[in-house]
Coordinates of C-alpha atoms in Angstrom, one line a residue:
M1 CA 14.5 -16.2 23.8
R2 CA 16.3 -15.9 27.0
W3 CA 18.7 -18.1 25.2
F4 CA 18.9 -16.6 21.8
L5 CA 19.2 -13.0 23.6
Y6 CA 22.2 -14.1 26.1
L7 CA 23.9 -15.5 23.1
L8 CA 23.5 -12.1 21.2
F9 CA 25.2 -10.9 24.5
L10 CA 28.3 -13.2 24.3
L11 CA 28.8 -12.6 20.8
S12 CA 28.6 -8.8 21.2
P13 CA 31.7 -6.7 22.4
L14 CA 30.3 -6.6 25.9
R15 CA 32.0 -10.2 26.7
S16 CA 35.2 -8.6 26.7
L17 CA 35.1 -5.7 28.5
N18 CA 37.0 -6.6 31.7
S19 CA 39.6 -9.0 29.5
A20 CA 40.4 -7.0 26.4
P21 CA 42.3 -3.9 26.1
S22 CA 40.2 -2.6 23.0
L23 CA 37.4 -2.9 21.3
S24 CA 38.8 -3.9 18.3
S25 CA 40.1 -7.1 19.5
A26 CA 36.9 -7.7 21.4
L27 CA 35.1 -7.5 18.1
R28 CA 37.5 -9.3 16.3
D29 CA 36.3 -12.3 18.5
L30 CA 32.8 -12.6 16.7
G31 CA 35.1 -14.0 13.8
H32 CA 33.3 -14.6 10.4
E33 CA 29.7 -13.3 9.8
K34 CA 28.9 -16.7 8.3
E35 CA 29.9 -18.5 11.5
L36 CA 28.0 -16.0 13.8
A37 CA 24.8 -16.3 11.3
I38 CA 24.8 -20.0 11.5
S39 CA 25.3 -19.8 15.6
L40 CA 22.3 -17.2 15.8
E41 CA 20.2 -19.1 13.1
E42 CA 20.5 -22.3 15.6
Q43 CA 19.6 -20.6 19.0
K44 CA 16.7 -18.9 17.4
K45 CA 15.2 -22.2 16.1
E46 CA 15.9 -23.2 19.7
A47 CA 14.1 -20.9 21.2
F48 CA 11.0 -21.3 18.7
N49 CA 11.0 -24.9 19.9
S50 CA 11.4 -24.1 23.4
E51 CA 8.1 -24.0 25.3
G52 CA 5.9 -20.8 25.6
L53 CA 8.4 -18.9 23.1
A54 CA 6.5 -20.4 19.6
N55 CA 4.1 -17.6 19.6
D56 CA 6.2 -15.0 21.4
T57 CA 9.1 -14.1 19.3
I58 CA 9.9 -10.9 18.1
F59 CA 13.0 -11.2 16.6
P60 CA 13.3 -12.9 13.1
L61 CA 16.4 -12.7 11.3
Q62 CA 16.9 -11.9 7.5
V63 CA 19.2 -11.4 4.9
I64 CA 18.6 -8.5 2.8
G65 CA 21.8 -9.1 0.6
Q66 CA 25.4 -9.8 0.5
S67 CA 28.7 -8.2 0.8
V68 CA 31.3 -8.4 -1.9
R69 CA 33.2 -11.3 -0.7
G70 CA 29.4 -13.3 0.0
V71 CA 28.7 -12.6 3.5
P72 CA 25.3 -11.9 4.6
L73 CA 24.0 -8.8 5.8
W74 CA 21.9 -9.7 8.4
V75 CA 19.1 -7.9 9.7
L76 CA 16.9 -8.0 13.1
E77 CA 13.5 -7.0 12.8
I78 CA 11.7 -6.2 16.0
A79 CA 7.8 -6.0 16.1
D80 CA 4.5 -7.8 17.9
N81 CA 4.0 -9.5 14.4
P82 CA 7.2 -9.1 12.4
G83 CA 6.5 -9.5 8.4
A84 CA 3.2 -8.6 8.5
V85 CA 2.2 -5.7 6.3
E86 CA 0.4 -3.5 9.3
P87 CA -0.8 0.0 9.4
E88 CA 2.4 1.3 11.4
P89 CA 5.3 2.8 10.7
S90 CA 8.6 1.6 10.0
F91 CA 12.1 2.4 11.8
K92 CA 15.6 1.3 10.5
Y93 CA 19.0 1.4 12.3
V94 CA 22.1 0.8 10.1
G95 CA 25.7 0.4 11.8
N96 CA 29.0 -0.1 11.2
M97 CA 28.8 1.2 7.2
H98 CA 32.5 2.5 7.6
G99 CA 34.4 -0.8 8.6
D100 CA 36.6 0.8 10.9
E101 CA 33.5 2.5 12.8
P102 CA 32.4 -0.8 14.4
L103 CA 30.6 0.8 17.4
G104 CA 27.1 0.6 16.3
R105 CA 27.4 -3.4 16.1
G106 CA 27.4 -3.3 19.6
L107 CA 25.0 -0.8 20.2
L108 CA 22.0 -2.3 17.9
L109 CA 22.9 -6.0 20.1
Y110 CA 22.2 -4.0 23.0
L111 CA 19.4 -2.3 21.4
A112 CA 17.8 -5.4 20.5
E113 CA 18.4 -7.1 24.0
W114 CA 16.9 -4.1 25.7
L115 CA 14.2 -4.1 24.3
C116 CA 13.5 -8.3 24.1
S117 CA 14.1 -8.5 28.0
N118 CA 11.9 -5.2 28.8
Y119 CA 8.9 -5.9 26.6
L120 CA 5.6 -6.1 28.3
K121 CA 7.4 -4.8 31.0
D122 CA 8.6 -0.9 30.4
S123 CA 5.9 1.0 28.3
L124 CA 8.3 2.6 26.6
A125 CA 9.9 -1.1 25.1
T126 CA 6.4 -2.0 24.8
D127 CA 5.1 1.0 22.6
I128 CA 8.1 0.5 20.0
V129 CA 7.2 -3.3 20.1
Q130 CA 4.0 -3.3 19.8
K131 CA 3.3 0.3 17.6
V132 CA 6.3 0.4 15.2
H133 CA 8.2 -2.5 12.5
L134 CA 11.9 -1.9 14.3
H135 CA 14.5 -2.9 12.0
L136 CA 18.1 -3.3 12.9
L137 CA 21.4 -4.0 10.5
P138 CA 24.2 -4.3 12.9
S139 CA 27.0 -4.1 10.2
M140 CA 26.5 -2.9 6.5
N141 CA 30.0 -3.4 5.8
P142 CA 31.5 -6.5 7.3
D143 CA 34.0 -7.0 4.7
G144 CA 35.8 -3.7 5.8
F145 CA 35.2 -4.4 9.6
A146 CA 37.3 -7.8 8.9
E147 CA 40.0 -5.9 7.5
K148 CA 39.6 -2.9 9.9
K149 CA 39.3 -0.1 6.9
R150 CA 36.6 2.4 6.0
E151 CA 36.1 0.9 2.6
N152 CA 34.2 -2.0 1.7
A153 CA 36.5 -5.3 -0.3
N154 CA 36.5 -3.1 -3.3
G155 CA 37.9 0.0 -2.0
V156 CA 34.8 1.7 -2.2
D157 CA 33.5 4.2 0.3
L158 CA 29.8 3.2 0.9
N159 CA 28.5 6.5 2.1
R160 CA 29.8 7.9 -1.2
D161 CA 28.2 5.3 -3.4
F162 CA 24.6 6.4 -3.5
P163 CA 23.2 8.0 -6.7
D164 CA 23.1 11.9 -6.1
Q165 CA 20.8 14.6 -6.6
F166 CA 23.5 17.0 -7.5
F167 CA 25.9 15.0 -9.8
S168 CA 25.0 11.9 -11.9
H169 CA 28.4 10.2 -11.4
N170 CA 26.1 7.5 -9.1
N171 CA 23.1 7.4 -11.1
D172 CA 23.4 3.9 -12.8
E173 CA 22.4 1.5 -9.7
S174 CA 23.6 -1.7 -11.7
K175 CA 27.1 -0.6 -11.1
R176 CA 26.9 0.3 -7.3
Q177 CA 28.4 -1.4 -4.9
P178 CA 26.4 -5.0 -3.4
E179 CA 26.0 -3.7 -0.2
T180 CA 24.4 -0.3 -1.7
Q181 CA 22.0 -1.9 -3.8
A182 CA 21.1 -4.3 -0.8
I183 CA 20.0 -1.0 0.8
M184 CA 18.2 0.8 -1.7
R185 CA 16.2 -2.7 -2.1
W186 CA 15.7 -2.7 1.3
T187 CA 14.7 0.9 1.6
R188 CA 12.3 0.8 -1.1
D189 CA 10.5 -2.5 0.0
Y190 CA 9.7 -1.8 3.4
H191 CA 8.7 2.1 3.2
F192 CA 10.6 3.3 6.0
V193 CA 9.5 6.5 7.4
A194 CA 12.7 7.6 9.1
S195 CA 16.3 5.9 9.9
A196 CA 19.6 6.5 11.4
S197 CA 23.1 5.4 10.5
L198 CA 25.3 4.9 13.5
H199 CA 29.1 6.5 13.1
E200 CA 32.0 7.5 14.8
G201 CA 34.4 10.2 15.0
A202 CA 32.4 13.1 16.7
I203 CA 29.2 13.5 18.8
V204 CA 26.5 15.2 16.7
A205 CA 23.4 14.6 14.8
N206 CA 23.4 15.5 11.4
Y207 CA 20.9 15.9 8.5
P208 CA 20.2 16.8 5.3
W209 CA 21.4 18.2 3.2
D210 CA 24.3 16.4 3.3
G211 CA 25.7 18.5 -0.1
T212 CA 25.5 22.1 -2.3
P213 CA 24.8 22.7 -5.7
D214 CA 28.0 24.8 -5.8
L215 CA 30.5 22.4 -3.9
S216 CA 30.2 25.4 -0.7
T217 CA 30.4 24.3 2.7
K218 CA 27.4 26.5 3.9
Y219 CA 23.7 25.6 5.9
F220 CA 21.5 24.2 2.6
K221 CA 17.9 23.5 3.5
S222 CA 15.7 21.0 2.6
P223 CA 12.1 21.0 2.4
D224 CA 11.5 19.0 5.6
D225 CA 14.1 21.2 7.1
D226 CA 12.2 21.8 10.3
S227 CA 10.8 18.2 10.6
F228 CA 15.1 17.1 10.6
R229 CA 15.6 19.5 12.7
Y230 CA 12.5 18.1 15.2
L231 CA 14.0 14.5 14.8
A232 CA 17.3 15.3 15.3
S233 CA 16.7 17.5 18.2
I234 CA 15.2 14.7 19.8
Y235 CA 18.4 12.3 20.0
S236 CA 20.5 15.3 20.9
Q237 CA 18.5 16.2 24.0
Y238 CA 18.2 12.9 25.6
H239 CA 21.9 11.9 24.9
T240 CA 23.8 12.6 28.1
N241 CA 26.5 15.1 26.1
M242 CA 25.5 15.4 23.1
S243 CA 23.2 19.0 23.4
K244 CA 26.1 20.1 25.6
S245 CA 28.5 20.4 22.7
S246 CA 30.8 23.5 22.4
E247 CA 31.2 22.5 18.6
F248 CA 27.5 22.1 17.5
K249 CA 24.7 24.2 18.5
D250 CA 22.4 22.0 20.4
G251 CA 24.7 19.2 19.5
I252 CA 22.8 19.3 15.8
T253 CA 24.1 19.9 12.5
N254 CA 23.3 20.8 8.8
G255 CA 24.9 18.0 6.9
A256 CA 26.5 20.6 4.4
A257 CA 27.3 23.5 6.9
W258 CA 29.6 20.9 8.7
Y259 CA 31.1 19.5 5.5
P260 CA 29.4 18.5 2.1
L261 CA 29.6 15.4 0.7
Y262 CA 28.2 13.6 -2.1
G263 CA 26.6 10.3 -3.1
G264 CA 25.8 9.6 0.9
M265 CA 23.2 7.4 2.2
Q266 CA 21.4 10.2 4.1
D267 CA 19.9 12.5 1.2
W268 CA 19.6 9.2 -1.0
N269 CA 17.1 7.8 1.6
Y270 CA 14.9 11.0 1.8
I271 CA 14.9 12.0 -2.0
H272 CA 14.3 8.2 -3.4
G273 CA 13.1 6.1 -0.4
H274 CA 10.8 9.4 1.5
C275 CA 12.8 8.2 4.7
L276 CA 14.1 10.9 6.8
D277 CA 17.5 9.8 7.7
L278 CA 19.8 11.0 10.1
T279 CA 23.6 10.4 10.4
L280 CA 24.5 10.2 14.2
E281 CA 28.1 10.3 14.9
L282 CA 28.1 8.7 18.3
C283 CA 31.9 9.0 19.2
G284 CA 34.8 11.6 19.6
Q285 CA 37.3 8.3 18.1
K286 CA 37.1 5.3 16.3
W287 CA 37.4 2.2 17.8
P288 CA 37.2 3.2 21.7
P289 CA 38.6 1.4 24.1
A290 CA 36.1 -1.6 25.8
N291 CA 35.9 -0.3 29.1
Q292 CA 34.0 2.9 27.4
I293 CA 31.4 0.4 25.5
L294 CA 29.1 0.1 28.3
P295 CA 29.1 3.9 29.5
I296 CA 28.5 5.0 25.5
W297 CA 25.5 2.8 25.6
E298 CA 23.6 4.1 28.6
D299 CA 24.8 7.7 27.0
N300 CA 22.7 6.4 23.8
K301 CA 19.6 4.3 24.9
T302 CA 17.6 6.8 25.9
S303 CA 18.4 8.3 22.9
M304 CA 18.3 5.5 20.3
L305 CA 14.5 4.6 22.3
K306 CA 13.2 7.9 21.9
L307 CA 14.0 8.5 18.3
V308 CA 12.3 5.2 17.5
A309 CA 9.1 6.2 19.6
S310 CA 8.7 9.6 17.9
L311 CA 7.5 8.0 14.9
V312 CA 4.0 7.3 17.2
K313 CA 3.9 9.6 20.1
S314 CA 4.3 12.7 17.5
G315 CA 3.6 13.6 13.5
L316 CA 0.2 13.4 11.7
H317 CA -1.0 10.1 11.1
G318 CA -4.2 8.5 8.7
K319 CA -5.7 6.9 6.4
V320 CA -6.8 7.1 2.7
E321 CA -9.9 5.5 1.5
S322 CA -12.0 5.3 -1.7
A323 CA -15.6 6.7 -0.8
L324 CA -17.0 3.7 -3.2
G325 CA -16.4 0.1 -1.2
H326 CA -13.7 1.9 1.0
Q327 CA -10.9 0.1 -0.4
P328 CA -7.2 1.5 0.6
L329 CA -5.8 4.1 -1.7
P330 CA -1.6 4.9 -1.9
A331 CA -2.3 8.2 -2.3
T332 CA 0.0 11.4 -2.4
I333 CA 0.2 13.6 0.7
K334 CA 1.5 16.6 0.6
I335 CA 2.0 19.4 3.0
K336 CA 1.2 23.4 2.0
G337 CA 4.7 25.3 1.9
I338 CA 7.0 21.5 1.7
N339 CA 8.1 20.7 -1.1
H340 CA 8.5 16.8 -0.6
S341 CA 5.6 14.4 -0.8
I342 CA 4.9 11.0 0.5
I343 CA 3.0 8.1 -0.9
A344 CA 0.5 6.3 1.6
S345 CA 0.9 2.2 1.8
A346 CA -1.0 0.6 -1.0
K347 CA -2.0 -2.4 0.9
A348 CA -3.7 -0.5 4.3
G349 CA -4.2 3.0 2.6
D350 CA -1.8 4.5 6.0
Y351 CA 0.8 7.2 5.8
H352 CA 2.4 8.5 8.7
R353 CA 4.2 11.8 8.1
I354 CA 7.0 13.5 10.8
L355 CA 6.1 16.8 11.4
A356 CA 7.3 19.5 13.6
P357 CA 4.6 20.0 16.5
G358 CA 3.1 23.1 17.4
K359 CA 2.0 24.2 13.8
I360 CA -0.9 24.3 11.8
Y361 CA -0.5 22.4 8.8
D362 CA -2.7 22.2 5.4
V363 CA -2.9 18.5 4.4
T364 CA -3.9 17.5 0.9
A365 CA -4.5 13.9 -0.5
S366 CA -4.7 13.3 -4.1
M367 CA -5.3 10.4 -6.2
P368 CA -5.6 10.1 -9.9
G369 CA -9.2 9.4 -10.2
Y370 CA -10.5 10.8 -7.4
K371 CA -11.3 14.4 -6.0
I372 CA -8.2 16.6 -4.6
Q373 CA -9.0 16.6 -0.9
T374 CA -7.3 19.5 1.3
R375 CA -7.9 19.7 5.2
Q376 CA -6.3 21.6 7.9
V377 CA -5.2 20.1 11.5
K378 CA -3.0 21.6 14.2
L379 CA -0.5 19.4 16.1
S380 CA 0.0 19.7 19.5
N381 CA 3.3 19.5 21.1
D382 CA 2.4 16.0 23.3
R383 CA 0.4 14.0 21.1
P384 CA 0.4 13.0 17.7
G385 CA -2.5 14.2 15.1
M386 CA -5.2 12.0 13.4
L387 CA -6.2 12.9 10.1
N388 CA -8.3 10.6 7.6
F389 CA -9.0 11.2 4.1
V390 CA -12.5 10.0 2.1
L391 CA -11.8 10.5 -1.4
E392 CA -14.6 11.3 -3.7
P393 CA -14.6 9.6 -7.8
E394 CA -14.3 12.3 -9.8
I395 CA -17.8 11.3 -11.4
D396 CA -20.1 13.0 -9.0
I397 CA -22.6 10.8 -7.7
N398 CA -25.8 13.0 -7.6
E399 CA -24.9 13.6 -11.4
L400 CA -24.6 9.5 -12.3
A401 CA -27.5 8.8 -10.7
T402 CA -29.7 12.0 -12.7
S403 CA -27.8 10.7 -15.7
N404 CA -29.1 7.0 -15.3
A405 CA -32.8 8.3 -14.5
Q406 CA -32.4 10.8 -17.7
A407 CA -31.1 7.6 -20.0
R408 CA -34.0 5.2 -18.6
T409 CA -36.7 7.9 -19.4
S410 CA -35.3 8.0 -23.3
E411 CA -35.1 4.2 -23.1
N412 CA -39.0 3.9 -21.8
Q413 CA -40.2 6.5 -24.4
K414 CA -38.6 5.1 -27.2
Y415 CA -40.0 1.5 -26.7
S416 CA -43.4 2.6 -25.8
A417 CA -43.7 4.2 -29.4
I418 CA -43.9 0.5 -30.3
G419 CA -46.6 -0.4 -27.9
S420 CA -45.0 -1.5 -25.0
R421 CA -42.1 -1.6 -22.9
P422 CA -39.7 -4.7 -23.4
L423 CA -38.8 -7.5 -21.1
S424 CA -35.4 -6.8 -21.8
R425 CA -33.2 -3.9 -23.0
D426 CA -32.8 -5.5 -27.0
I427 CA -35.7 -7.5 -27.3
W428 CA -37.4 -5.3 -29.7
T429 CA -34.4 -4.1 -31.1
L430 CA -33.4 -7.8 -32.0
T431 CA -37.1 -8.5 -33.3
E432 CA -36.9 -5.5 -35.6
Q433 CA -33.5 -6.5 -37.0
F434 CA -34.6 -10.3 -37.2
W435 CA -37.6 -10.4 -38.5
A436 CA -38.0 -7.3 -41.0
P437 CA -36.8 -8.5 -43.7
L438 CA -38.7 -11.9 -43.8
P439 CA -41.9 -11.9 -45.8
F440 CA -44.4 -13.7 -43.2
T441 CA -44.0 -10.7 -40.8
R442 CA -47.2 -9.5 -42.1
F443 CA -49.0 -12.4 -40.8
F444 CA -48.2 -10.9 -37.0
P445 CA -49.6 -7.2 -36.9
E446 CA -48.3 -4.7 -34.5
P447 CA -51.0 -2.5 -32.4
S448 CA -52.2 0.1 -34.1
L449 CA -51.3 4.1 -34.0
A450 CA -54.3 5.0 -31.8
E451 CA -53.6 2.2 -29.4
K452 CA -49.4 3.1 -29.5
N453 CA -50.3 7.1 -28.5
N454 CA -52.2 6.2 -25.9
R455 CA -49.8 4.1 -24.3
A456 CA -46.9 6.3 -25.1
G457 CA -48.7 9.0 -23.1
S458 CA -49.4 6.4 -20.2
L459 CA -46.2 5.1 -20.1
A460 CA -44.4 9.1 -20.1
S461 CA -46.3 10.1 -17.1
K462 CA -45.2 6.9 -15.4
N463 CA -41.4 7.1 -16.0
S464 CA -41.6 10.6 -15.2
E465 CA -42.8 9.7 -11.5
S466 CA -40.2 6.7 -11.2
T467 CA -37.7 9.4 -12.2
N468 CA -38.2 11.3 -9.5
L469 CA -38.5 8.9 -7.0
A470 CA -35.4 7.7 -7.8
H471 CA -33.2 10.7 -8.0
K472 CA -35.0 11.2 -4.3
D473 CA -34.2 7.6 -3.3
V474 CA -30.5 8.3 -4.0
Q475 CA -30.0 11.7 -2.7
Q476 CA -31.3 10.9 0.8
P477 CA -28.8 8.1 1.7
L478 CA -25.7 9.7 -0.4
Q479 CA -26.5 13.0 2.4
K480 CA -26.6 10.7 5.2
S481 CA -23.2 9.0 4.1
I482 CA -21.3 12.4 3.9
N483 CA -22.6 13.7 7.5
E484 CA -21.4 10.1 8.9
K485 CA -17.7 10.4 6.3
K486 CA -17.4 13.6 8.4
D487 CA -16.9 12.1 11.9
F488 CA -14.8 9.4 10.4
M489 CA -12.2 12.1 8.8
E490 CA -12.6 14.2 12.6
G491 CA -10.8 10.9 14.0
S492 CA -13.3 9.3 15.4
N493 CA -12.9 5.1 15.9
F494 CA -11.7 3.7 12.8
D495 CA -13.9 0.2 12.5
Q496 CA -16.6 1.8 13.9
A497 CA -17.1 4.3 11.2
K498 CA -15.5 2.3 8.4
G499 CA -18.6 -0.1 9.1
N500 CA -21.4 2.5 9.3
N501 CA -20.0 3.8 6.3
L502 CA -20.1 0.8 4.1
E503 CA -23.5 0.0 5.3
N504 CA -24.9 2.9 3.8
T505 CA -22.6 2.9 0.6
R506 CA -23.3 -0.8 -0.4
P507 CA -27.1 0.5 -1.0
L508 CA -25.8 3.6 -2.6
M509 CA -24.0 1.7 -5.2
M510 CA -26.8 -0.9 -6.0
K511 CA -29.3 2.2 -6.6
G512 CA -29.4 2.1 -10.1
T513 CA -31.1 -1.5 -10.3
S514 CA -33.2 -0.3 -7.1
N515 CA -34.7 2.5 -8.7
D516 CA -35.1 0.7 -12.0
Q517 CA -36.5 -2.0 -10.6
I518 CA -39.1 0.4 -8.9
G519 CA -40.2 2.0 -12.0
M520 CA -40.3 -1.3 -13.8
D521 CA -42.9 -2.5 -10.9
Q522 CA -44.9 0.9 -11.4
T523 CA -44.8 0.5 -15.1
L524 CA -45.8 -3.0 -15.2
S525 CA -48.2 -3.0 -13.0
D526 CA -50.9 -1.2 -15.5
E527 CA -49.3 -3.0 -18.7
G528 CA -50.0 -6.9 -17.5
N529 CA -51.7 -7.2 -21.3
L530 CA -48.9 -5.4 -22.8
I531 CA -46.3 -8.0 -21.6
S532 CA -48.6 -10.7 -22.3
E533 CA -49.2 -9.5 -26.1
V534 CA -45.1 -9.5 -26.4
V535 CA -45.1 -13.4 -24.9
V536 CA -48.1 -14.4 -27.6
H537 CA -46.4 -12.5 -30.0
H538 CA -42.6 -14.2 -29.6
L539 CA -44.0 -17.4 -29.1
R540 CA -46.0 -17.6 -32.4
L541 CA -42.6 -16.4 -34.0
S542 CA -40.9 -19.3 -32.5
S543 CA -44.0 -21.7 -33.5
F544 CA -43.7 -20.9 -36.8
C545 CA -40.1 -21.0 -37.0
F546 CA -40.4 -24.6 -35.4
M547 CA -42.8 -25.6 -38.1
I548 CA -40.2 -24.5 -41.0
V549 CA -37.2 -26.3 -39.3
V550 CA -39.5 -29.7 -39.0
T551 CA -40.9 -29.4 -42.6
S552 CA -37.5 -28.8 -44.0
L553 CA -35.7 -31.6 -42.4
L554 CA -38.9 -34.0 -44.0
L555 CA -38.3 -33.1 -46.7
F556 CA -34.4 -33.2 -47.0
A557 CA -34.6 -36.8 -45.6
A558 CA -37.4 -37.8 -48.2
L559 CA -35.5 -36.7 -51.1
K560 CA -32.7 -38.0 -50.1
G561 CA -33.7 -41.7 -49.6
R562 CA -36.3 -41.3 -52.5
S563 CA -34.6 -44.0 -54.3
R564 CA -33.9 -46.7 -51.5
F565 CA -37.6 -46.2 -51.1
R566 CA -38.7 -47.2 -54.5
L567 CA -36.5 -50.3 -53.9
R568 CA -38.2 -51.4 -50.7
L569 CA -41.7 -51.0 -52.9
L570 CA -40.6 -53.1 -55.5
R571 CA -39.2 -55.8 -53.4
P572 CA -42.0 -57.8 -52.6
F573 CA -42.9 -58.1 -57.1
A574 CA -39.1 -58.8 -57.7
K575 CA -40.1 -62.7 -57.9
L576 CA -43.3 -62.8 -60.1
P577 CA -43.1 -64.5 -63.3
T578 CA -42.3 -62.1 -66.6
K579 CA -43.1 -62.8 -69.8
A580 CA -41.8 -64.7 -72.1

């Protein structure tokens, strides 16, 4: 790992601090992105094969797409279990969106090096690596960087190329630039909770909305305006100079209040990716001198770390599960008063909602086929909130148990009228349908009417007791399961609550079978003779059928071989003399 990080250090703009007069010449030494990627991959493989690092790697590289000229867009993921699906929030940093703003390339390499070097040594670095999946894209526009221009190789400003909520000219995603399409696929695949892009030209943290419906320059709030202001304030207050800005109050600004733009990545992330995205302007001038890079990194280091850590140190987190089986549910999470929802992950059922602390929120979890559930939570200023949901199916379990018990009672009464409760559900039905038309059924008489009435009365009383017992047997475990779910939803230990609920839920799911068996045992305890009659009855029918089949086969064989049999009988007399 050390060799790989050392290579990142050498290839970053830092290596020319004392020799190059400007950042442009330092970054130009990076050469082609393909050559850089090859070097990084070779060094990564060497780190993988070295002793002690094979199981401790936290920096895999991946390609999320290509530029217009086919240059790979490399992403560095930093996590203790990269690539795995875990109930943890994901964050992404995007640098060099504009080719003439290369500062983000160096800062993201600095960030990667610092996290890897301080993992298990610094508490903030350890929290980020172990509790967040952090993705770093140093260069979104490698073609523009190579030509030192704002646009990509097709002359398109990538921060005007995303689909927009107010104008439809970018709605056809197939016509978007390859770099734009790569970002959209990446965002949708990884379920990012928050993100930020790094720019130059000012020192401010910018948040949505970026545009207005009437093209005017004014403050235009998004539904999550408080949450965005909270995130932007985190970055600004930990930055050395941003919060002291004389141009922007507290060092933050609404995008449309600064200047409106359309087709931006920031608004698209929020609308289509359910991701709260900031635009961070980190330097007053583009391509700053190389001797300013280290001070700029020091100014932004704490802010960049605190922004990522805010995903697990604040906000609302939890899981959504089904009451039956406790499988995770991709439920919709809505906050009262905020017209913007998020979706829990389908694989783990976890959700992570960024909210301003110190307030009370009404949170609703909904899922088709399940009852909507709303709960209230108060977020403190110094720790995150935890709120789990266990959604009940729309079909009430009590009603289902009663319905099943009534159905069994009706079925018992139906079959008691013909003299006995059947061994299987359709045994008497099939017997009536198949044998009734045949004339020989008269040889197997049914019980008399008096016997039927006596047996029907006895079965009705037994079935009533069985129904009451079944309903009671379902009700008691259900109430116990509900009480334990309350403890689970109050934030108790997830694994323990899950185990307890699952232990009580599984018997509940089997109550239909167990109660039916109880009723069967009680009924059959007084019906031994009736069952014997049914068995004997069907044995007789089966024997009679077998006799008919055997007799038919014998007759058929005899008729078919009659002529041949005659010849065999006459063969001994063939040589007898005949009369002249």
